[in-house]
Amino acid sequence: MMLRINNNKQRNAQFLWGWLFILPTMIGLIILNIIPIFRTIFQSFFKTGDFGKGNIFIGLQNYSKLFEDTEVWQSLWNTIKYVIVEVPVSIMIALIIAVLLNQKIKGKSIFRTIFFLPMIAAPAAIAMVWRWLYNSQFGLLNNVFNLDVAWISDPSIAIYSIAVIGIWSVVGYNIVLFLAGLQEIPRDYYEAARIDGASGINQFFHITIPLLSPSIFFVSVTRMIAAFQVFDLIYMVMTDTNPAIEKTQSLVYLFYQYSFTYGNKGYGATIAVLLLVVIMMITGIQIYAQKKWVHYS
Amino acid sequence: MKSRDYFFKTIIYVVLLMSSFVMLIPFIWMILTAFKSITETTNIDPFVIWPSTWRLEAFKRVLENMNFVMLYLNTLLMIAGRILAAVLTATLAGYAFGRLHFKGRDIAFSLVLFQMMIPGQIFVIPQYIMVSNMGMLNTIFALIFPGLVTAFGTFLMRQSFMGLPKELEEAAYLDGCNIGQTFLFVMAPLTKSAMVALSIFTAVFAYKDLMWPMIVNLDKDKSTLASALAKMQGQYMSNFPELMAAALIACIPMVILYMIFQKNFIEGIATSGGKL
């Protein structure tokens, strides 16, 4: 009897303290995030009136406009191109570097620091220095290699030049995550393989990759979601007058332009909803596909 | 066998040295350019790599034209406000989600996970309208506002609390502590390293955030380093030494912080998956 009273008392206490503790976070999340999701969707059925004043209900017109808007589909295509280059290449480079750093070598932490450095630099500063490197007249790249390439104003290559900046920026972050994953792989596996005469390359493909696949999966999902939201680099590297802007502007860039430069928040919201749908779909596909290749021990 | 090992070691070092050099080129070029004169940067025959003399003019000019003290201060206040709010709310919620059993907990926590899956742009327009309706555009509060609570931080703190042994809690209860006291005096102090990691993530994320400060604080006086740099680029189009000097001044504080807290940075990312 005594015990039950205690249990009840304990349960009530946990209930009260529990809700007291999560209350600030829950109120904040609801006001700052959950309600805004619905308001953004709601907003996408409206048009901002002239001079940015008033909301006019237009039903699904924003969506029918969106489906026929070649600018939006081009920007989605630009974003996909960016993602397809940035994510796999940065993962591959990071894998190789992480495996090398995982060997018994000196200066490990210095190398790691260098690779991680771009991650903590302001994106505006990164974009400025890369624009300067890419400068077709006075830039380091063209002058050292004696080239004449319009890295960021040639519409056919500009998005890839920007993806290179993206790769350079995130590779260190991936390396850190892979190094953590590599530490979990038991050394015995490699020793056994060596006794069986497996070469380094063989060990890489038959031990490292399968056992690291949960890390690789995690990195590719999170990096892909982040890469789909690319904005800073494009906003900073491309100016409005750049002839390649049409072939480089990303979905989020367009979202920003419509919502805060052209003052059409209704259409901006519609683009944000499209982005949400695209990211949900891609993440869903990845989670489904993981069964095929991710190896959980 | 020995010489073969030696050979592989050499290859590893060569690859690592070369790739870290490539990683450093943009930073090296930033530094070299900042010390050059404009004519040196626009001379291609011959192309100038090293500045003939190390000039400080670009730095002087940039420091005169841009109020870096104010930009640092705004950025610092934004970071401090976000860290304070994030650590406070996330530690409380993380403890409740990780250690307490109560009705509604799982539904509430699924809301936290749900927020983490939604791309941030979905929140931006309504958050902007809220700040604008409060009449708080162009304030430090506006910069802090979206970071008042953090789903990611809540998740991170929950993980940290879940890793603590049960016996500690039971001992505290037996000593007559209530849940609040147990949290405050026994459990919370043990998650200090997670709090540090959360602070670092919050700081880096706020420092790098470009879109939000550009939207809410158009006033020059209330810009952050990131947004002021973005504006500057438009004005100084081809004054490369000054652009690079400004970029360098904006990057240095974070680099120093990184050098100091390197271990926490790396551990934080490795254990939580990070979110930069």
PDB file of C-alpha atoms in Angstrom, chain B residues 14-246:
ATOM      1  CA  VAL B  14      52.715  13.011 -49.980  1.00  0.00           C
ATOM      2  CA  VAL B  15      48.962  12.716 -50.623  1.00  0.00           C
ATOM      3  CA  LEU B  16      48.071  14.322 -47.297  1.00  0.00           C
ATOM      4  CA  LEU B  17      50.564  17.148 -47.678  1.00  0.00           C
ATOM      5  CA  MET B  18      49.487  17.917 -51.209  1.00  0.00           C
ATOM      6  CA  SER B  19      45.784  17.855 -50.438  1.00  0.00           C
ATOM      7  CA  SER B  20      46.166  20.018 -47.352  1.00  0.00           C
ATOM      8  CA  PHE B  21      48.137  22.487 -49.440  1.00  0.00           C
ATOM      9  CA  VAL B  22      45.253  22.630 -51.929  1.00  0.00           C
ATOM     10  CA  MET B  23      42.851  23.160 -49.013  1.00  0.00           C
ATOM     11  CA  LEU B  24      44.963  26.064 -47.797  1.00  0.00           C
ATOM     12  CA  ILE B  25      45.394  27.857 -51.136  1.00  0.00           C
ATOM     13  CA  PRO B  26      42.279  30.035 -50.779  1.00  0.00           C
ATOM     14  CA  PHE B  27      43.378  31.144 -47.300  1.00  0.00           C
ATOM     15  CA  ILE B  28      46.943  31.774 -48.427  1.00  0.00           C
ATOM     16  CA  TRP B  29      45.689  33.756 -51.380  1.00  0.00           C
ATOM     17  CA  MET B  30      43.392  35.754 -49.111  1.00  0.00           C
ATOM     18  CA  ILE B  31      46.353  36.720 -46.928  1.00  0.00           C
ATOM     19  CA  LEU B  32      48.729  37.487 -49.796  1.00  0.00           C
ATOM     20  CA  THR B  33      46.155  39.629 -51.594  1.00  0.00           C
ATOM     21  CA  ALA B  34      45.270  41.611 -48.484  1.00  0.00           C
ATOM     22  CA  PHE B  35      48.867  42.843 -48.223  1.00  0.00           C
ATOM     23  CA  LYS B  36      49.201  43.842 -51.875  1.00  0.00           C
ATOM     24  CA  SER B  37      48.500  47.119 -53.647  1.00  0.00           C
ATOM     25  CA  ILE B  38      45.662  47.325 -56.150  1.00  0.00           C
ATOM     26  CA  THR B  39      48.104  47.553 -59.068  1.00  0.00           C
ATOM     27  CA  GLU B  40      49.839  44.397 -57.894  1.00  0.00           C
ATOM     28  CA  THR B  41      46.554  42.514 -57.893  1.00  0.00           C
ATOM     29  CA  THR B  42      45.630  43.627 -61.405  1.00  0.00           C
ATOM     30  CA  ASN B  43      49.009  43.002 -62.978  1.00  0.00           C
ATOM     31  CA  ILE B  44      49.134  39.865 -65.103  1.00  0.00           C
ATOM     32  CA  ASP B  45      52.388  40.369 -66.953  1.00  0.00           C
ATOM     33  CA  PRO B  46      54.185  39.356 -64.817  1.00  0.00           C
ATOM     34  CA  PHE B  47      51.608  37.804 -62.484  1.00  0.00           C
ATOM     35  CA  VAL B  48      52.409  38.793 -58.899  1.00  0.00           C
ATOM     36  CA  ILE B  49      52.256  36.091 -56.259  1.00  0.00           C
ATOM     37  CA  TRP B  50      54.182  37.653 -53.366  1.00  0.00           C
ATOM     38  CA  PRO B  51      53.515  41.283 -52.424  1.00  0.00           C
ATOM     39  CA  SER B  52      56.647  43.363 -53.087  1.00  0.00           C
ATOM     40  CA  THR B  53      56.248  44.968 -49.677  1.00  0.00           C
ATOM     41  CA  TRP B  54      53.756  43.918 -47.019  1.00  0.00           C
ATOM     42  CA  ARG B  55      51.361  46.859 -47.056  1.00  0.00           C
ATOM     43  CA  LEU B  56      48.847  47.484 -44.321  1.00  0.00           C
ATOM     44  CA  GLU B  57      46.860  50.052 -46.317  1.00  0.00           C
ATOM     45  CA  ALA B  58      44.001  47.734 -47.204  1.00  0.00           C
ATOM     46  CA  PHE B  59      43.503  46.836 -43.546  1.00  0.00           C
ATOM     47  CA  LYS B  60      43.617  50.499 -42.488  1.00  0.00           C
ATOM     48  CA  ARG B  61      41.085  51.502 -45.119  1.00  0.00           C
ATOM     49  CA  VAL B  62      38.719  48.669 -44.321  1.00  0.00           C
ATOM     50  CA  LEU B  63      38.900  49.379 -40.603  1.00  0.00           C
ATOM     51  CA  GLU B  64      38.129  53.040 -41.310  1.00  0.00           C
ATOM     52  CA  ASN B  65      35.228  52.366 -43.650  1.00  0.00           C
ATOM     53  CA  MET B  66      33.567  49.481 -41.875  1.00  0.00           C
ATOM     54  CA  ASN B  67      32.700  49.646 -38.241  1.00  0.00           C
ATOM     55  CA  PHE B  68      34.138  46.278 -37.325  1.00  0.00           C
ATOM     56  CA  VAL B  69      33.808  46.879 -33.598  1.00  0.00           C
ATOM     57  CA  MET B  70      30.062  47.226 -34.008  1.00  0.00           C
ATOM     58  CA  LEU B  71      29.843  44.257 -36.372  1.00  0.00           C
ATOM     59  CA  TYR B  72      31.774  42.082 -33.935  1.00  0.00           C
ATOM     60  CA  LEU B  73      29.579  43.295 -31.111  1.00  0.00           C
ATOM     61  CA  ASN B  74      26.329  42.588 -32.976  1.00  0.00           C
ATOM     62  CA  THR B  75      27.554  39.143 -33.980  1.00  0.00           C
ATOM     63  CA  LEU B  76      28.746  38.454 -30.454  1.00  0.00           C
ATOM     64  CA  LEU B  77      25.437  39.528 -28.894  1.00  0.00           C
ATOM     65  CA  MET B  78      23.537  37.389 -31.371  1.00  0.00           C
ATOM     66  CA  ILE B  79      25.740  34.390 -30.565  1.00  0.00           C
ATOM     67  CA  ALA B  80      25.600  34.972 -26.803  1.00  0.00           C
ATOM     68  CA  GLY B  81      21.822  35.334 -26.812  1.00  0.00           C
ATOM     69  CA  ARG B  82      21.332  32.201 -28.873  1.00  0.00           C
ATOM     70  CA  ILE B  83      23.736  30.135 -26.754  1.00  0.00           C
ATOM     71  CA  LEU B  84      22.081  31.241 -23.526  1.00  0.00           C
ATOM     72  CA  ALA B  85      18.592  30.443 -24.788  1.00  0.00           C
ATOM     73  CA  ALA B  86      19.583  27.197 -26.492  1.00  0.00           C
ATOM     74  CA  VAL B  87      21.566  25.728 -23.590  1.00  0.00           C
ATOM     75  CA  LEU B  88      18.915  26.687 -21.049  1.00  0.00           C
ATOM     76  CA  THR B  89      15.868  25.351 -22.912  1.00  0.00           C
ATOM     77  CA  ALA B  90      17.579  22.327 -24.431  1.00  0.00           C
ATOM     78  CA  THR B  91      19.149  21.148 -21.167  1.00  0.00           C
ATOM     79  CA  LEU B  92      15.815  21.283 -19.363  1.00  0.00           C
ATOM     80  CA  ALA B  93      13.924  19.570 -22.166  1.00  0.00           C
ATOM     81  CA  GLY B  94      16.738  17.095 -22.831  1.00  0.00           C
ATOM     82  CA  TYR B  95      16.627  15.926 -19.224  1.00  0.00           C
ATOM     83  CA  ALA B  96      12.856  15.440 -19.254  1.00  0.00           C
ATOM     84  CA  PHE B  97      12.942  13.586 -22.579  1.00  0.00           C
ATOM     85  CA  GLY B  98      15.917  11.465 -21.642  1.00  0.00           C
ATOM     86  CA  ARG B  99      15.326  10.587 -17.973  1.00  0.00           C
ATOM     87  CA  LEU B 100      11.701  11.110 -16.974  1.00  0.00           C
ATOM     88  CA  HIS B 101       8.643   9.032 -17.806  1.00  0.00           C
ATOM     89  CA  PHE B 102       5.421  10.958 -18.181  1.00  0.00           C
ATOM     90  CA  LYS B 103       2.274  11.083 -20.251  1.00  0.00           C
ATOM     91  CA  GLY B 104       2.644  12.916 -23.552  1.00  0.00           C
ATOM     92  CA  ARG B 105       6.423  12.651 -23.592  1.00  0.00           C
ATOM     93  CA  ASP B 106       6.689  10.605 -26.764  1.00  0.00           C
ATOM     94  CA  ILE B 107       4.259  12.736 -28.724  1.00  0.00           C
ATOM     95  CA  ALA B 108       6.091  15.874 -27.629  1.00  0.00           C
ATOM     96  CA  PHE B 109       9.415  14.351 -28.596  1.00  0.00           C
ATOM     97  CA  SER B 110       8.150  13.336 -32.020  1.00  0.00           C
ATOM     98  CA  LEU B 111       7.409  17.026 -32.581  1.00  0.00           C
ATOM     99  CA  VAL B 112      11.089  17.738 -31.871  1.00  0.00           C
ATOM    100  CA  LEU B 113      12.188  15.100 -34.382  1.00  0.00           C
ATOM    101  CA  PHE B 114       9.665  16.399 -36.912  1.00  0.00           C
ATOM    102  CA  GLN B 115      11.102  19.918 -36.718  1.00  0.00           C
ATOM    103  CA  MET B 116      14.572  18.560 -37.461  1.00  0.00           C
ATOM    104  CA  MET B 117      13.400  17.077 -40.752  1.00  0.00           C
ATOM    105  CA  ILE B 118      11.857  20.276 -42.124  1.00  0.00           C
ATOM    106  CA  PRO B 119      14.032  22.569 -44.251  1.00  0.00           C
ATOM    107  CA  GLY B 120      14.491  25.896 -42.461  1.00  0.00           C
ATOM    108  CA  GLN B 121      13.198  28.037 -45.324  1.00  0.00           C
ATOM    109  CA  ILE B 122       9.669  26.930 -44.464  1.00  0.00           C
ATOM    110  CA  PHE B 123       9.894  28.927 -41.214  1.00  0.00           C
ATOM    111  CA  VAL B 124      11.497  32.068 -42.585  1.00  0.00           C
ATOM    112  CA  ILE B 125       8.533  34.064 -43.943  1.00  0.00           C
ATOM    113  CA  PRO B 126       6.275  33.587 -40.881  1.00  0.00           C
ATOM    114  CA  GLN B 127       9.192  34.257 -38.514  1.00  0.00           C
ATOM    115  CA  TYR B 128       9.962  37.447 -40.399  1.00  0.00           C
ATOM    116  CA  ILE B 129       6.301  38.526 -40.211  1.00  0.00           C
ATOM    117  CA  MET B 130       6.276  37.846 -36.447  1.00  0.00           C
ATOM    118  CA  VAL B 131       9.388  39.943 -35.840  1.00  0.00           C
ATOM    119  CA  SER B 132       8.026  42.667 -38.073  1.00  0.00           C
ATOM    120  CA  ASN B 133       4.650  42.695 -36.279  1.00  0.00           C
ATOM    121  CA  MET B 134       6.416  42.987 -32.945  1.00  0.00           C
ATOM    122  CA  GLY B 135       8.149  46.054 -34.319  1.00  0.00           C
ATOM    123  CA  MET B 136      11.486  44.407 -33.621  1.00  0.00           C
ATOM    124  CA  LEU B 137      13.170  44.605 -37.030  1.00  0.00           C
ATOM    125  CA  ASN B 138      16.733  45.953 -36.814  1.00  0.00           C
ATOM    126  CA  THR B 139      17.323  44.816 -33.251  1.00  0.00           C
ATOM    127  CA  ILE B 140      19.588  42.264 -31.619  1.00  0.00           C
ATOM    128  CA  PHE B 141      16.432  40.464 -30.517  1.00  0.00           C
ATOM    129  CA  ALA B 142      15.517  39.896 -34.176  1.00  0.00           C
ATOM    130  CA  LEU B 143      18.888  38.210 -34.739  1.00  0.00           C
ATOM    131  CA  ILE B 144      18.370  35.897 -31.751  1.00  0.00           C
ATOM    132  CA  PHE B 145      14.684  35.163 -32.326  1.00  0.00           C
ATOM    133  CA  PRO B 146      14.782  31.972 -34.494  1.00  0.00           C
ATOM    134  CA  GLY B 147      17.371  30.473 -32.125  1.00  0.00           C
ATOM    135  CA  LEU B 148      15.343  30.837 -28.916  1.00  0.00           C
ATOM    136  CA  VAL B 149      14.670  27.112 -28.885  1.00  0.00           C
ATOM    137  CA  THR B 150      16.498  24.340 -30.693  1.00  0.00           C
ATOM    138  CA  ALA B 151      15.206  20.950 -31.710  1.00  0.00           C
ATOM    139  CA  PHE B 152      18.698  19.778 -32.609  1.00  0.00           C
ATOM    140  CA  GLY B 153      20.040  20.923 -29.233  1.00  0.00           C
ATOM    141  CA  THR B 154      17.202  19.192 -27.405  1.00  0.00           C
ATOM    142  CA  PHE B 155      18.063  15.996 -29.236  1.00  0.00           C
ATOM    143  CA  LEU B 156      21.763  16.397 -28.444  1.00  0.00           C
ATOM    144  CA  MET B 157      21.135  17.004 -24.733  1.00  0.00           C
ATOM    145  CA  ARG B 158      18.689  14.104 -24.528  1.00  0.00           C
ATOM    146  CA  GLN B 159      21.356  11.771 -25.923  1.00  0.00           C
ATOM    147  CA  SER B 160      23.810  13.048 -23.358  1.00  0.00           C
ATOM    148  CA  PHE B 161      21.422  12.553 -20.416  1.00  0.00           C
ATOM    149  CA  MET B 162      20.506   9.079 -21.621  1.00  0.00           C
ATOM    150  CA  GLY B 163      24.144   8.044 -21.396  1.00  0.00           C
ATOM    151  CA  LEU B 164      24.350   8.724 -17.650  1.00  0.00           C
ATOM    152  CA  PRO B 165      24.108   5.807 -15.181  1.00  0.00           C
ATOM    153  CA  LYS B 166      20.804   5.257 -13.395  1.00  0.00           C
ATOM    154  CA  GLU B 167      22.395   4.798  -9.972  1.00  0.00           C
ATOM    155  CA  LEU B 168      23.248   8.482  -9.685  1.00  0.00           C
ATOM    156  CA  GLU B 169      19.621   9.469  -9.940  1.00  0.00           C
ATOM    157  CA  GLU B 170      18.493   6.809  -7.474  1.00  0.00           C
ATOM    158  CA  ALA B 171      21.107   7.843  -4.949  1.00  0.00           C
ATOM    159  CA  ALA B 172      19.957  11.433  -5.211  1.00  0.00           C
ATOM    160  CA  TYR B 173      16.313  10.417  -4.633  1.00  0.00           C
ATOM    161  CA  LEU B 174      17.311   8.361  -1.595  1.00  0.00           C
ATOM    162  CA  ASP B 175      19.099  11.401  -0.215  1.00  0.00           C
ATOM    163  CA  GLY B 176      15.794  13.201  -0.433  1.00  0.00           C
ATOM    164  CA  CYS B 177      16.336  15.282  -3.553  1.00  0.00           C
ATOM    165  CA  ASN B 178      13.262  16.040  -5.633  1.00  0.00           C
ATOM    166  CA  ILE B 179      13.429  15.869  -9.414  1.00  0.00           C
ATOM    167  CA  GLY B 180      14.366  19.529  -9.778  1.00  0.00           C
ATOM    168  CA  GLN B 181      17.236  19.227  -7.312  1.00  0.00           C
ATOM    169  CA  THR B 182      18.426  15.977  -8.862  1.00  0.00           C
ATOM    170  CA  PHE B 183      18.540  17.671 -12.232  1.00  0.00           C
ATOM    171  CA  LEU B 184      20.233  20.813 -11.055  1.00  0.00           C
ATOM    172  CA  PHE B 185      22.839  19.426  -8.648  1.00  0.00           C
ATOM    173  CA  VAL B 186      23.492  15.880  -9.872  1.00  0.00           C
ATOM    174  CA  MET B 187      22.632  15.316 -13.500  1.00  0.00           C
ATOM    175  CA  ALA B 188      23.038  18.636 -15.327  1.00  0.00           C
ATOM    176  CA  PRO B 189      26.660  19.189 -14.217  1.00  0.00           C
ATOM    177  CA  LEU B 190      27.558  15.839 -15.773  1.00  0.00           C
ATOM    178  CA  THR B 191      26.474  16.954 -19.252  1.00  0.00           C
ATOM    179  CA  LYS B 192      28.858  19.891 -19.372  1.00  0.00           C
ATOM    180  CA  SER B 193      30.702  18.599 -22.430  1.00  0.00           C
ATOM    181  CA  ALA B 194      27.451  18.265 -24.360  1.00  0.00           C
ATOM    182  CA  MET B 195      26.571  21.816 -23.352  1.00  0.00           C
ATOM    183  CA  VAL B 196      29.928  22.999 -24.661  1.00  0.00           C
ATOM    184  CA  ALA B 197      29.342  21.139 -27.926  1.00  0.00           C
ATOM    185  CA  LEU B 198      25.889  22.679 -28.249  1.00  0.00           C
ATOM    186  CA  SER B 199      27.312  26.141 -27.573  1.00  0.00           C
ATOM    187  CA  ILE B 200      29.923  25.642 -30.270  1.00  0.00           C
ATOM    188  CA  PHE B 201      27.369  24.490 -32.832  1.00  0.00           C
ATOM    189  CA  THR B 202      25.098  27.388 -31.965  1.00  0.00           C
ATOM    190  CA  ALA B 203      27.966  29.858 -32.267  1.00  0.00           C
ATOM    191  CA  VAL B 204      29.228  28.570 -35.616  1.00  0.00           C
ATOM    192  CA  PHE B 205      25.734  28.320 -37.025  1.00  0.00           C
ATOM    193  CA  ALA B 206      24.838  31.873 -35.956  1.00  0.00           C
ATOM    194  CA  TYR B 207      28.144  33.246 -37.188  1.00  0.00           C
ATOM    195  CA  LYS B 208      27.682  31.659 -40.602  1.00  0.00           C
ATOM    196  CA  ASP B 209      24.005  32.507 -40.970  1.00  0.00           C
ATOM    197  CA  LEU B 210      23.591  34.889 -43.869  1.00  0.00           C
ATOM    198  CA  MET B 211      19.965  34.943 -44.981  1.00  0.00           C
ATOM    199  CA  TRP B 212      18.255  35.729 -41.679  1.00  0.00           C
ATOM    200  CA  PRO B 213      20.422  38.755 -40.707  1.00  0.00           C
ATOM    201  CA  MET B 214      20.052  40.078 -44.249  1.00  0.00           C
ATOM    202  CA  ILE B 215      16.268  39.861 -44.000  1.00  0.00           C
ATOM    203  CA  VAL B 216      15.581  41.258 -40.540  1.00  0.00           C
ATOM    204  CA  ASN B 217      18.400  43.746 -40.053  1.00  0.00           C
ATOM    205  CA  LEU B 218      18.754  45.972 -43.081  1.00  0.00           C
ATOM    206  CA  ASP B 219      20.187  48.734 -40.881  1.00  0.00           C
ATOM    207  CA  LYS B 220      23.914  49.068 -41.254  1.00  0.00           C
ATOM    208  CA  ASP B 221      24.271  49.520 -37.493  1.00  0.00           C
ATOM    209  CA  LYS B 222      22.583  46.229 -36.742  1.00  0.00           C
ATOM    210  CA  SER B 223      24.305  44.046 -39.354  1.00  0.00           C
ATOM    211  CA  THR B 224      26.318  40.987 -38.452  1.00  0.00           C
ATOM    212  CA  LEU B 225      29.781  40.239 -39.828  1.00  0.00           C
ATOM    213  CA  ALA B 226      28.331  37.878 -42.428  1.00  0.00           C
ATOM    214  CA  SER B 227      25.668  40.221 -43.740  1.00  0.00           C
ATOM    215  CA  ALA B 228      27.942  43.283 -43.717  1.00  0.00           C
ATOM    216  CA  LEU B 229      30.533  41.374 -45.722  1.00  0.00           C
ATOM    217  CA  ALA B 230      27.884  40.446 -48.262  1.00  0.00           C
ATOM    218  CA  LYS B 231      26.930  44.083 -48.661  1.00  0.00           C
ATOM    219  CA  MET B 232      30.525  45.195 -48.886  1.00  0.00           C
ATOM    220  CA  GLN B 233      31.221  42.946 -51.830  1.00  0.00           C
ATOM    221  CA  GLY B 234      28.754  44.896 -53.947  1.00  0.00           C
ATOM    222  CA  GLN B 235      30.387  48.228 -53.131  1.00  0.00           C
ATOM    223  CA  TYR B 236      34.054  47.369 -53.540  1.00  0.00           C
ATOM    224  CA  MET B 237      33.650  45.213 -56.627  1.00  0.00           C
ATOM    225  CA  SER B 238      37.264  45.223 -57.768  1.00  0.00           C
ATOM    226  CA  ASN B 239      39.289  46.516 -54.846  1.00  0.00           C
ATOM    227  CA  PHE B 240      40.682  43.073 -54.161  1.00  0.00           C
ATOM    228  CA  PRO B 241      43.112  43.914 -51.343  1.00  0.00           C
ATOM    229  CA  GLU B 242      40.347  45.592 -49.348  1.00  0.00           C
ATOM    230  CA  LEU B 243      37.878  42.778 -49.993  1.00  0.00           C
ATOM    231  CA  MET B 244      40.395  40.196 -48.831  1.00  0.00           C
ATOM    232  CA  ALA B 245      41.435  42.270 -45.821  1.00  0.00           C
ATOM    233  CA  ALA B 246      37.798  42.504 -44.725  1.00  0.00           C
TER     234      ALA B 246
END
